[in-house]
XYZ file of C-alpha atoms in Angstrom:
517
model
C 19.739 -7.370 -24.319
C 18.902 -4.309 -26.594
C 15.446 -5.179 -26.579
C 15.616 -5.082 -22.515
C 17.248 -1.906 -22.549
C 14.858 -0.232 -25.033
C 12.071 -0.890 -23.232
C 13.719 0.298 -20.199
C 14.905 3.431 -21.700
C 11.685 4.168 -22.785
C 9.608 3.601 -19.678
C 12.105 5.769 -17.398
C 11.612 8.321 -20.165
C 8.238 8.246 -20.142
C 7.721 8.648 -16.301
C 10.252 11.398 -16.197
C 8.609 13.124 -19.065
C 5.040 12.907 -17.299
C 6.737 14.241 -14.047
C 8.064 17.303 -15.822
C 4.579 17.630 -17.830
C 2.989 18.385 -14.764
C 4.786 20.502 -13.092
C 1.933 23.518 -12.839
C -0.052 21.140 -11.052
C 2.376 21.490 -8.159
C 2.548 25.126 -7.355
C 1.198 24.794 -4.369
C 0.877 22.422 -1.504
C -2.622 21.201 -2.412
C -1.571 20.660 -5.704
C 2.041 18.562 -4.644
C 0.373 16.413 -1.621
C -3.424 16.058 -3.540
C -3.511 16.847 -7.151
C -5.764 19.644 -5.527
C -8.849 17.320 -4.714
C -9.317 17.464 -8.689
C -8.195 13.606 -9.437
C -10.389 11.314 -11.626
C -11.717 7.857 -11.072
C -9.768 6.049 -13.657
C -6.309 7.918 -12.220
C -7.628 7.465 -8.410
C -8.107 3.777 -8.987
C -4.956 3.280 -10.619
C -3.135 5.262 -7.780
C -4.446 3.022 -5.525
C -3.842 -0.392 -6.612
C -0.288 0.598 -7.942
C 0.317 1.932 -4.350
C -0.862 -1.344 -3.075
C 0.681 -4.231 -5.017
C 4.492 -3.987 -5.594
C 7.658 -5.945 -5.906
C 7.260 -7.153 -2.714
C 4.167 -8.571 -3.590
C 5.123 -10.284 -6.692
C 7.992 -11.434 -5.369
C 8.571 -12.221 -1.874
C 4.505 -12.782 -0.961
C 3.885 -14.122 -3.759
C 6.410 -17.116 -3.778
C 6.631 -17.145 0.021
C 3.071 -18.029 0.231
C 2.241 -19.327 -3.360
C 4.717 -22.516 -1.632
C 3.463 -23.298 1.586
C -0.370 -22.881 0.524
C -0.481 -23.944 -3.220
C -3.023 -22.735 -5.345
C -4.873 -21.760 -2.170
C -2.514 -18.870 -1.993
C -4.989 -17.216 -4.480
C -7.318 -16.519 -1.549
C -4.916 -14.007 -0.757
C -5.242 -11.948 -3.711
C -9.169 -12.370 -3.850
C -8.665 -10.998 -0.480
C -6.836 -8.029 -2.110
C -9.828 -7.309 -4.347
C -12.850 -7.689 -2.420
C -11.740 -6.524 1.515
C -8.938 -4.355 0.644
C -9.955 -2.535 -2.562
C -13.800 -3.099 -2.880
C -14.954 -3.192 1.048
C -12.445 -0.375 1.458
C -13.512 2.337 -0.903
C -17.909 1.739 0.113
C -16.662 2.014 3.733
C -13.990 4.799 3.630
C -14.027 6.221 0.290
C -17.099 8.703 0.332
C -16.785 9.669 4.456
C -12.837 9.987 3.886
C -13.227 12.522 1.165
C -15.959 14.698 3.109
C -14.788 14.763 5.917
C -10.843 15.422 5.603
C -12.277 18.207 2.980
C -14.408 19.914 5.301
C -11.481 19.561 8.358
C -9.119 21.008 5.507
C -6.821 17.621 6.075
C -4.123 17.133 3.646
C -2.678 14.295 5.693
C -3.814 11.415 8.095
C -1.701 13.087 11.137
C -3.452 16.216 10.272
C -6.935 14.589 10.178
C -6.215 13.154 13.509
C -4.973 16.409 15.136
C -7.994 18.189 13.872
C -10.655 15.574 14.375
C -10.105 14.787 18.101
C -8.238 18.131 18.565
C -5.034 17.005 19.970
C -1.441 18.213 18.629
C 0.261 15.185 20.506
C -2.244 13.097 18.500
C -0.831 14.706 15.603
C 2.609 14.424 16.448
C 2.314 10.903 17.659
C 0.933 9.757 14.275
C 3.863 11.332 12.301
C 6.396 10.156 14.005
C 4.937 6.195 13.454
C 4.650 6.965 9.947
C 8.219 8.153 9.600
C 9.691 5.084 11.782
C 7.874 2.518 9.967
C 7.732 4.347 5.908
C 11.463 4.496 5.422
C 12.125 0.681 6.283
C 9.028 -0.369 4.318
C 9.875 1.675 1.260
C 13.513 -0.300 1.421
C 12.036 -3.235 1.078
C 10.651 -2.321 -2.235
C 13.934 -2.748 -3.897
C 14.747 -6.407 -2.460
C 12.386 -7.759 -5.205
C 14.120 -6.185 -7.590
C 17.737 -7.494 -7.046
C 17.408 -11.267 -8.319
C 15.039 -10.499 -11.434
C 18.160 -7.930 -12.979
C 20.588 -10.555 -12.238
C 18.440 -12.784 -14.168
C 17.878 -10.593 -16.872
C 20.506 -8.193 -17.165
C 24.323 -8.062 -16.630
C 23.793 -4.813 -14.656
C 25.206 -3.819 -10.896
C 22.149 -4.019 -8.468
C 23.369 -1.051 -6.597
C 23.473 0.963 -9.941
C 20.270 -0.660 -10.875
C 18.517 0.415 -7.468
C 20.067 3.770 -7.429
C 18.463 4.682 -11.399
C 15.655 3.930 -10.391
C 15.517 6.097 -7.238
C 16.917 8.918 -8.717
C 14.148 8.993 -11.863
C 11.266 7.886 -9.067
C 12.740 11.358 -7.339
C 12.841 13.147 -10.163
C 9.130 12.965 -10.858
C 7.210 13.153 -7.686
C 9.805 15.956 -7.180
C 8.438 18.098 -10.412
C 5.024 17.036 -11.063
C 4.332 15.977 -6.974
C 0.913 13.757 -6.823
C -0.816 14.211 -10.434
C 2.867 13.298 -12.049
C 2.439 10.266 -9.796
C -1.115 9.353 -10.309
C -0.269 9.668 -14.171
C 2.688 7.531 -13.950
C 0.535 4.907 -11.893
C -2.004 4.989 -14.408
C 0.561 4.107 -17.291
C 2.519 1.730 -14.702
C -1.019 0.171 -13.352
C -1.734 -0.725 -17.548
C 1.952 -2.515 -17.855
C 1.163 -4.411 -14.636
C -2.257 -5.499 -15.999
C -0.655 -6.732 -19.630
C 2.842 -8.208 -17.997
C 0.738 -10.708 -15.136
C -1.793 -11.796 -18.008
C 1.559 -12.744 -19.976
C 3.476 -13.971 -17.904
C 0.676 -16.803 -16.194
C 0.175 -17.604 -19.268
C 3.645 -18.158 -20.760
C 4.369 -19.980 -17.694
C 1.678 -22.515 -17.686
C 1.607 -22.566 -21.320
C 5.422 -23.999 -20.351
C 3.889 -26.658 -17.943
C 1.534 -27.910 -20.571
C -1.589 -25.960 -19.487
C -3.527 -25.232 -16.764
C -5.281 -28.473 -16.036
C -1.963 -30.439 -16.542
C 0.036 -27.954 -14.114
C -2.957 -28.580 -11.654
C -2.594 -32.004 -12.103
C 1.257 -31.972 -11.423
C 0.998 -29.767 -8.428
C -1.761 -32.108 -7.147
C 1.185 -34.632 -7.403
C 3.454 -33.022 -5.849
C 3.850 -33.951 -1.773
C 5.967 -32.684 1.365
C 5.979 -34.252 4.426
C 7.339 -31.761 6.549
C 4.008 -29.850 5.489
C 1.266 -31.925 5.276
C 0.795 -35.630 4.931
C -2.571 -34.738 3.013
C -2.109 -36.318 -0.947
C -2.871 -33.298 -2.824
C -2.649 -30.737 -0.347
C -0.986 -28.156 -2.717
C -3.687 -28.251 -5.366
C -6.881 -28.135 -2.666
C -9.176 -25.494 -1.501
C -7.691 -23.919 1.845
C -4.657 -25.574 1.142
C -2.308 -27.374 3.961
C -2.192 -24.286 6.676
C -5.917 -22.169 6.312
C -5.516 -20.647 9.751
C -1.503 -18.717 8.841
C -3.758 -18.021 5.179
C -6.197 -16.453 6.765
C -3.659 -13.770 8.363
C -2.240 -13.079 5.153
C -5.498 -12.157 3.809
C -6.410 -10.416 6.700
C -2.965 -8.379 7.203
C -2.762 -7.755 3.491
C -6.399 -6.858 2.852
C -7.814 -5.384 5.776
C -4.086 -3.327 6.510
C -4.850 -1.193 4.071
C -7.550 0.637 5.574
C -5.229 2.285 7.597
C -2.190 2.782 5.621
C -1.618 6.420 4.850
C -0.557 5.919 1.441
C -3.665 4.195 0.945
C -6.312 6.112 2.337
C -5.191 9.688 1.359
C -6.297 8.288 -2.022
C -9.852 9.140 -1.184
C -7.937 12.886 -0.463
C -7.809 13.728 -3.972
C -10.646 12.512 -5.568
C -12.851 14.856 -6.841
C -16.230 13.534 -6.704
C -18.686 11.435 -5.223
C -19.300 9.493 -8.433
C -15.864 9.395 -9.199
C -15.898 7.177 -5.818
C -18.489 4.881 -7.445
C -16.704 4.497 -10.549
C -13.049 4.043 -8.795
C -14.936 1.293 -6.393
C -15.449 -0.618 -9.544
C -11.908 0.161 -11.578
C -9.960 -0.264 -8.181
C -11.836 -3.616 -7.537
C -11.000 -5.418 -10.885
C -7.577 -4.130 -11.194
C -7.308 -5.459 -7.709
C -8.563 -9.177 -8.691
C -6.379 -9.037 -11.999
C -3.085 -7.878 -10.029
C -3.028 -9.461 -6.827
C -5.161 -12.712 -7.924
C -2.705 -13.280 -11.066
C 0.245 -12.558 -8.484
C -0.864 -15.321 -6.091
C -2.300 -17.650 -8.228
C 1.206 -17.926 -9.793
C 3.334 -18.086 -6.907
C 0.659 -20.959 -5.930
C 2.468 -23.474 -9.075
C 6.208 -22.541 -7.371
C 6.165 -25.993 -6.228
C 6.506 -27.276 -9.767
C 10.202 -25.665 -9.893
C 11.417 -27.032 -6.496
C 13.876 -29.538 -8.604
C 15.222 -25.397 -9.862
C 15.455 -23.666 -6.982
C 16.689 -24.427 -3.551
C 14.167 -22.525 -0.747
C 16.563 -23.749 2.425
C 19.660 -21.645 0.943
C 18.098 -19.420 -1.973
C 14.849 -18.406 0.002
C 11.182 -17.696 -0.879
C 12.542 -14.601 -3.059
C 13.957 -17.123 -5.600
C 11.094 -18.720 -6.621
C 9.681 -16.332 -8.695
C 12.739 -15.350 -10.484
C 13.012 -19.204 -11.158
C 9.919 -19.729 -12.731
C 10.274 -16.604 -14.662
C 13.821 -17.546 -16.133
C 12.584 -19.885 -19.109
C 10.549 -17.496 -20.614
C 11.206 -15.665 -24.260
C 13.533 -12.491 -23.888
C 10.422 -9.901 -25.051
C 8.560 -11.610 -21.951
C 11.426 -11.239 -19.492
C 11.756 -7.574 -20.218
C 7.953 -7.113 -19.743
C 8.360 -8.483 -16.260
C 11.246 -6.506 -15.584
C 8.837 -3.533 -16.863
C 6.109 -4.757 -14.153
C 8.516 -4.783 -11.471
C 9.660 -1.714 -11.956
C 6.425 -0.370 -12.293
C 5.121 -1.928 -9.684
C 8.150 -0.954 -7.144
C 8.367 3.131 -8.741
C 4.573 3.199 -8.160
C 4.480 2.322 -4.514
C 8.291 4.303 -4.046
C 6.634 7.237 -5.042
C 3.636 6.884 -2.858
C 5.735 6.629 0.282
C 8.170 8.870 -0.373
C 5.013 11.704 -0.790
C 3.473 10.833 2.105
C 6.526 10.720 4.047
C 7.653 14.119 2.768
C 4.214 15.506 3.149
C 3.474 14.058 6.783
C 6.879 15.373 8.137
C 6.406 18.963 6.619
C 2.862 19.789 7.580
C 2.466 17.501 10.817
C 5.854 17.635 12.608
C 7.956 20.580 11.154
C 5.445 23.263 10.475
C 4.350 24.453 13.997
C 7.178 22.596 15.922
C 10.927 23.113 14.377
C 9.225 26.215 12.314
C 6.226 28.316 13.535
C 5.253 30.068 10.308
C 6.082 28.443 6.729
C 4.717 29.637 4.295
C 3.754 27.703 0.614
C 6.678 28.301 -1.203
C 8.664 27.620 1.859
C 6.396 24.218 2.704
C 7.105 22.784 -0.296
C 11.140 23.342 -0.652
C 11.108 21.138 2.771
C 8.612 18.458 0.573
C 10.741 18.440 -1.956
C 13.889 18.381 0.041
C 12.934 15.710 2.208
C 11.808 13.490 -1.180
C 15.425 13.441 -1.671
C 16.149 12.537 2.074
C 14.073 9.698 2.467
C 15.037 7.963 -1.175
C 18.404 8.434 -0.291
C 17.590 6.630 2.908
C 15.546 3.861 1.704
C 18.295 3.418 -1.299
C 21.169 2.901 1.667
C 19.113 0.828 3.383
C 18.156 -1.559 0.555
C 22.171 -1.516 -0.309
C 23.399 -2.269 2.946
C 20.934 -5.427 2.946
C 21.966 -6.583 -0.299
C 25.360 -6.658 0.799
C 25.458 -8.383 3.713
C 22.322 -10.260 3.228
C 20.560 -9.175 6.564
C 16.518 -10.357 6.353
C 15.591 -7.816 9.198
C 15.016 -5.128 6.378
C 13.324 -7.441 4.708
C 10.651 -8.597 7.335
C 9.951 -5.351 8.376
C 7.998 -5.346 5.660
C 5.372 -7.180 7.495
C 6.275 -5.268 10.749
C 5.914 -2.134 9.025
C 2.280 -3.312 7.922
C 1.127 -4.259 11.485
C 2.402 -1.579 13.594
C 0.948 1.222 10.737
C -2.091 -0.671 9.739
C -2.816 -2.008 13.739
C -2.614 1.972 14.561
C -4.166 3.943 12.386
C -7.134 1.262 11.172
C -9.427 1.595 14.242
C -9.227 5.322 15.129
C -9.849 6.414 11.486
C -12.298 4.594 10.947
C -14.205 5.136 14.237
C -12.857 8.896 13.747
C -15.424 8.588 10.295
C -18.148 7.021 11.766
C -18.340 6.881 15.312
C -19.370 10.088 17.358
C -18.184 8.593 20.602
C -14.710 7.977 19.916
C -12.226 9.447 21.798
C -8.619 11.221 22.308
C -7.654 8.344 24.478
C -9.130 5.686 22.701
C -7.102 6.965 19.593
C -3.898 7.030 21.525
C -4.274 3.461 23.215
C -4.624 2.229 19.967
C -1.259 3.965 18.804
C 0.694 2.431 22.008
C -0.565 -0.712 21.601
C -0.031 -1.567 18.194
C 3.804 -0.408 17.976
C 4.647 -1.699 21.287
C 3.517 -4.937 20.519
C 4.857 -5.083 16.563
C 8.275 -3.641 18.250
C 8.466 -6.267 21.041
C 7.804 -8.842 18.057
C 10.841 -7.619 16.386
C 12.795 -7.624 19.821
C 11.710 -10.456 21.558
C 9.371 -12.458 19.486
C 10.315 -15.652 20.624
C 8.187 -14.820 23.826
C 4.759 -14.602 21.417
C 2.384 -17.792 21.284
C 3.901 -19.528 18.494
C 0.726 -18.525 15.742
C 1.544 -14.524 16.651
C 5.567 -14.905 16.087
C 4.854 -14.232 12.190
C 4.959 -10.398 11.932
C 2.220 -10.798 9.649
C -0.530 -12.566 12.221
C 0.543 -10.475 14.361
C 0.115 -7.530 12.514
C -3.313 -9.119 11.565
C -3.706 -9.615 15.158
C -3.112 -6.284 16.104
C -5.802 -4.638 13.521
C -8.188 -6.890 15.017
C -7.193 -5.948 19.086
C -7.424 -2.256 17.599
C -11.199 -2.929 16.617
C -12.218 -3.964 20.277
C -9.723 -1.430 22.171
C -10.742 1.938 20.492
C -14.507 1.237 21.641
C -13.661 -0.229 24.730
C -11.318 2.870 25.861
C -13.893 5.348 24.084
C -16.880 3.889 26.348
C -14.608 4.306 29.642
C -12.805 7.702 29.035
C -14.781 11.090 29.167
C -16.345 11.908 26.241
C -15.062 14.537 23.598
C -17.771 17.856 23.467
C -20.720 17.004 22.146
C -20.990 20.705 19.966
C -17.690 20.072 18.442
C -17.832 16.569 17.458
C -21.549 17.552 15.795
C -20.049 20.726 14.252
C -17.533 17.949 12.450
C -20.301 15.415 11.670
C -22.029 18.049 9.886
C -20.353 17.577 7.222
C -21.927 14.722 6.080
C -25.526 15.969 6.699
C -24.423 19.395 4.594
C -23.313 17.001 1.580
C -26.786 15.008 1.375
C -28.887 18.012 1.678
C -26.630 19.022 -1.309
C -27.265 16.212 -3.469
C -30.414 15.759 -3.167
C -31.273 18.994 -3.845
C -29.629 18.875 -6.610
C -31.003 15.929 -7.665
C -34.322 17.007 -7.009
C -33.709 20.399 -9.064
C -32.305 19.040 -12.277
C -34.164 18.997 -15.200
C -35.366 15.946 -16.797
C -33.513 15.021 -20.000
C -35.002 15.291 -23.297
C -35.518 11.192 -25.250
């Protein structure tokens, strides 16, 4: 136990520490929302894939979908790596950063309202991201509740309500560098504590090739009558796989959180180097994460799934290990759950302040003004999330829970196809945009409402979350090519961008000196 809380103290001092180190770099509101566009590749990387994997990952999608699909559950992860980190930084990363620079975009509302030059656009997008943040950053904490009462004799609610108030403390002082720091640090614990802990674990199933050989043993009717079904390839369901690599990869292209990464970034080749940092952190993280939950089936004479659920599985196969290993994982879940926290919380904050309030509740704000309201409403939507999470732990409701995956589809299905039409496409329109917005909440909402009524392969929030990215794809063009479209001067005066920032670079290119041998 004092070896647990040591390490604990010292991490929460740490991230405090860093949050009041930086204060300076949040005098302003470039500097709280964006690190003011000065962020490196190693921290940018970090940032992202801290924002991306957390507890809820580990946990819950990890030993949810580690069981049905075996070691084919690592699919997932590779999924992770190669569509949603690698694929998403070459297609978004470079375009994201000009363009939202040269629109003067500190948000994704804000690049919406100013790209297709609609307020209600703006508005519409804010008000999605505040409905479907707050319930997803509750969820973070429901990973967190049976790892402390496997390692520690400690109060959930007190547990959950530390580590909100030291998340808030930080992103409060040092705003996004204090939080791209802190990832950083978090993002290296992460790294050391998966490594560890797949290998303590299998190390404690005799090895690898014996635990394959077990799982390859292992058989359940209800499933598949396949002999070795768990242990295969595409494991016993490829088709439900294949939306969880989908959903979870592809989603976060248009996940605020996600892509105001490529905000703050200061340079092209820190966009190459992230690409590469971002990609292998991504296969370490999320391929270790999967590829563990994929060997739950070994502990199913442990842990009951019918009465415990999918959340217990991890814990379970995590309760065996040495004490120094146990707190390391309790390290990586916290560091994996304060990473993402802080993430949503500054995007909420930020999107409400400069896309709803400023201009609508408040004409005129000015910075010092704009970022009292941030910081204010940091401390609103914690305290929201950390009700939330409390009122589900005590009365066990899943809906918080598995909005999770609702809060993935309805942002992700939304936002995905406009944006990244909005980079690329000159055609796109207004319309298009806002079709793509109605359809993809309405549908995620009616799944939450009445999704008994779906086809039976679209009742899981997360195909149909996959399902809506996918509809978003076809709509936006579809609406674009039917609707009037957007003048032809402005939409070039926005493209230029891009043309500006080649003639740049090669110019410079072409103008530097040849180094000396």
């Amino acid at each position: 136990m004092a070896i647990k809380l040591s390490l604990l103290i010292l991490f929460f001092a740490v991230m405090v520490g860093i949050g009041l180190y930086c204060r300076r770099h949040a005098s302003d509101v470039a500097g709280f929302v964006l690190g003011g566009r000065s962020v490196g590749p190693w921290l940018t990387a970090f940032a992202y894939g801290t924002s991306y994997f957390s507890a809820v990952v580990f946990v819950g999608y990890a030993g949810q979908f580690g069981w049905r699909n075996g070691i084919a559950a690592t699919w997932a992860g590779l999924g992770n790596a190669f569509l949603g980190s690698l694929l998403a930084w070459v297609v978004l990363g470079r375009r994201t950063r000009v363009m939202t620079q040269h629109l003067d975009s500190a948000t994704m509302p804000e690049f919406f309202g100013r790209r297709f030059e609609s307020r209600r656009l703006k508005l519409a997008a804010s008000v999605i991201i505040f409905l479907f943040l707050i319930p997803y950053t509750a969820s973070l904490y429901n990973g967190l509740s049976r790892l402390f009462a496997m390692a520690f004799d400690v109060d959930y609610e007190l547990c959950v309500a530390v580590m909100a108030i030291l998340t808030g403390v930080y992103v409060i002082a040092g705003g996004y560098m204090a939080t791209a720091i802190n990832d950083f640090i978090q993002g290296i614990i992460m790294l050391v504590g998966i490594c560890a802990v797949i290998g303590a674990v299998l190390q404690s199933q005799g090895g690898f090739l014996t635990a394959l050989d077990s799982l390859a043993r292992v058989s359940d009717p209800t499933v598949s009558n396949t002999p070795g079904v768990f242990a295969s390839f595409f494991g016993p369901d490829p088709l439900n796989l294949l939306g969880v690599v989908l959903l979870t990869s592809l989603g976060t292209w248009g996940l605020p959180q996600m892509v105001q990464k490529f905000y703050a970034i200061k340079s092209e080749a820190s966009i190459s180097k992230g690409t590469v940092i971002s990609t292998a952190f991504a296969a370490i993280v999320a391929g270790g994460c999967y590829f563990l939950g994929g060997f739950g089936r070994l502990y199913s004479d442990k842990v009951d799934v019918a009465s415990q659920g999918y959340d217990a599985i991890i814990p379970t196969m995590l309760s065996g290990l040495p004490t120094f290993l146990i707190a390391v994982v309790v390290i990586l879940v916290l560091s994996a759950s304060m990473s993402t926290l802080s993430s949503l919380v500054l995007t909420s904050s930020s999107t409400l302040t400069l896309d709803f309030i400023q201009g609508n509740l408040i004409k005129h704000m000015g910075e010092k003004q704009k970022l009292r309201w941030m910081r204010a409403l940091v401390v609103v939507f914690i305290a929201i999330s950390v009700v939330l999470a409390i009122i589900q732990y005590r009365s066990s409701v899943t809906f918080i829970a598995q909005l999770m995956g609702i809060s993935w589809g309805a942002l992700a299905g939304a936002f995905l196809a406009p944006f990244l039409y909005g980079l690329y496409w000159k055609r796109t329109t207004r319309s298009a945009c806002a079709a793509s917005f109605f359809f993809s909440t309405t549908v995620m909402l009616a799944n939450i409402l009445v999704g008994e009524l779906f086809p039976p392969l679209l009742r899981s929030p997360i195909n149909c979350g996959a399902f809506c990215m996918l509809a978003g794809l076809v709509l936006v063009p579809l609406v674009s090519l039917f609707t009037p479209p957007p003048d032809s001067r402005q939409v070039e005066k926005i493209f230029s961008c891009y043309d500006q920032t080649i003639t740049v670079t090669l110019r410079d290119s072409i103008g530097r000196p040849e180094r000396k041998k």
